[in-house]
Amino acid sequence: MEFDLTPKFAQKLFEGDGGSYYSWSTSEFPLLRETKVGAGKLVLQPRGFALPHYADSSKIGYVLQGSDGVVGMVLPNTAEEVVLKLKKGDVVPVVLGSVSWWFNDGGSELVIVFLGETSKSYIPGEFTYFILGGAQSIMGGFSPEFISRAYNVNKDDANKLAKSQTGFLIIKLQDGKRLAKPNKDNTNKLVYNINAALPDIDVKNGGLVTSLTDAKFPFLGQVELSAKLDKLDAKAMSSPIYATDSSVQLIYVVKGTCQIQIVGINGKQVLDTELKPGHLLVVPKFFVDAKVAGGDGLEYFSIITTSKPALEDLASKESTWGALSLGVVEASLNVSAEFGELFKSNIGKNKILIPPED
């Protein structure tokens, strides 16, 4: 079984006065289809407004840039709009089938990357959006007669509903146009700033790892995904690691660089390359990856396609090699007892993040 794990940059799908939308297509990145994960990136200019829509995938939005973002949502089986404030470092789950709109109420760009699971999508590996109003929208797809009956208006007004908004996907609102204001209590419940959270792992000169599951952030359970923010210091290494539960990891590089190697089936090295900002990378189920950060360090945000991830590393005190008895280590690696003891002793000094050598 051959996989092309080469990391990819997003391609621009749409651009207008209000902003742009980028995507990773399965034609350019077939591994997304095979692993049933997908990604997109929304860039809103000041006053940019992403029209209300829903999608065929559960996903997590991570705010890369901006401090005055606003998102409105109507969750499935509810009749209430919740309006939330967004800033850099925020994680916001987007539940399958929920209607959402996005607005930049600030003076600089608002940038959000979306990572999700696409097993229920029309096109596995991609998000398909259904837009409520505007060009190519659901409202515009019905005849005036149906709209007139459904909304109890005359046919002239039905045409207004269907055709007045000529913009598509993202528009720019005029100054003075007011939208609903964010609610602080709802924001606290439905948004989680992973940048400000206490890290789960903190290694001097190694870096930080902050994991996010529904145990910390209950709303995350509705998308049945988990998230992780890794920050490696310059030249630090992330220990070889794999998911024991058949989940897939989808990684977006925020900043910095690293050299990454991935080993897959039959011990074959399937990737040895440099990751750069903006790269999207898939780590298939049970594959083992290890990273060495570049001179400026590395920061990446990722999702794991399970709500309760089980990750195992292979080079730290808590690793599988560390747990195996000395005799098993000697026999497995065909080494002497002395070398086996040295190997296990060295592992016993390691953490999952390994600082650079002096």
mmCIF file with all atom_site columns, C-alpha atoms in Angstrom, residues 46-47 103-105 172-181:
data_model
loop_
_atom_site.group_PDB
_atom_site.id
_atom_site.type_symbol
_atom_site.label_atom_id
_atom_site.label_alt_id
_atom_site.label_comp_id
_atom_site.label_asym_id
_atom_site.label_entity_id
_atom_site.label_seq_id
_atom_site.pdbx_PDB_ins_code
_atom_site.Cartn_x
_atom_site.Cartn_y
_atom_site.Cartn_z
_atom_site.occupancy
_atom_site.B_iso_or_equiv
_atom_site.pdbx_formal_charge
_atom_site.auth_seq_id
_atom_site.auth_comp_id
_atom_site.auth_asym_id
_atom_site.auth_atom_id
_atom_site.pdbx_PDB_model_num
ATOM 1  C CA . PRO A 1 46  ? -12.038 44.265 7.956  1.00 0.00 ? 46  PRO A CA 1
ATOM 2  C CA . ARG A 1 47  ? -15.860 44.220 7.714  1.00 0.00 ? 47  ARG A CA 1
ATOM 3  C CA . PHE A 1 103 ? -17.463 38.452 10.665 1.00 0.00 ? 103 PHE A CA 1
ATOM 4  C CA . ASN A 1 104 ? -14.321 40.522 11.081 1.00 0.00 ? 104 ASN A CA 1
ATOM 5  C CA . ASP A 1 105 ? -15.173 43.467 13.327 1.00 0.00 ? 105 ASP A CA 1
ATOM 6  C CA . LYS A 1 172 ? -17.952 43.191 2.727  1.00 0.00 ? 172 LYS A CA 1
ATOM 7  C CA . LEU A 1 173 ? -20.472 44.964 4.931  1.00 0.00 ? 173 LEU A CA 1
ATOM 8  C CA . GLN A 1 174 ? -20.839 48.720 4.710  1.00 0.00 ? 174 GLN A CA 1
ATOM 9  C CA . ASP A 1 175 ? -19.732 50.822 7.647  1.00 0.00 ? 175 ASP A CA 1
ATOM 10 C CA . GLY A 1 176 ? -22.600 51.268 10.049 1.00 0.00 ? 176 GLY A CA 1
ATOM 11 C CA . LYS A 1 177 ? -24.166 47.897 9.269  1.00 0.00 ? 177 LYS A CA 1
ATOM 12 C CA . ARG A 1 178 ? -24.743 46.261 12.630 1.00 0.00 ? 178 ARG A CA 1
ATOM 13 C CA . LEU A 1 179 ? -24.721 42.586 13.513 1.00 0.00 ? 179 LEU A CA 1
ATOM 14 C CA . ALA A 1 180 ? -25.563 40.823 16.752 1.00 0.00 ? 180 ALA A CA 1
ATOM 15 C CA . LYS A 1 181 ? -22.989 41.338 19.487 1.00 0.00 ? 181 LYS A CA 1
#
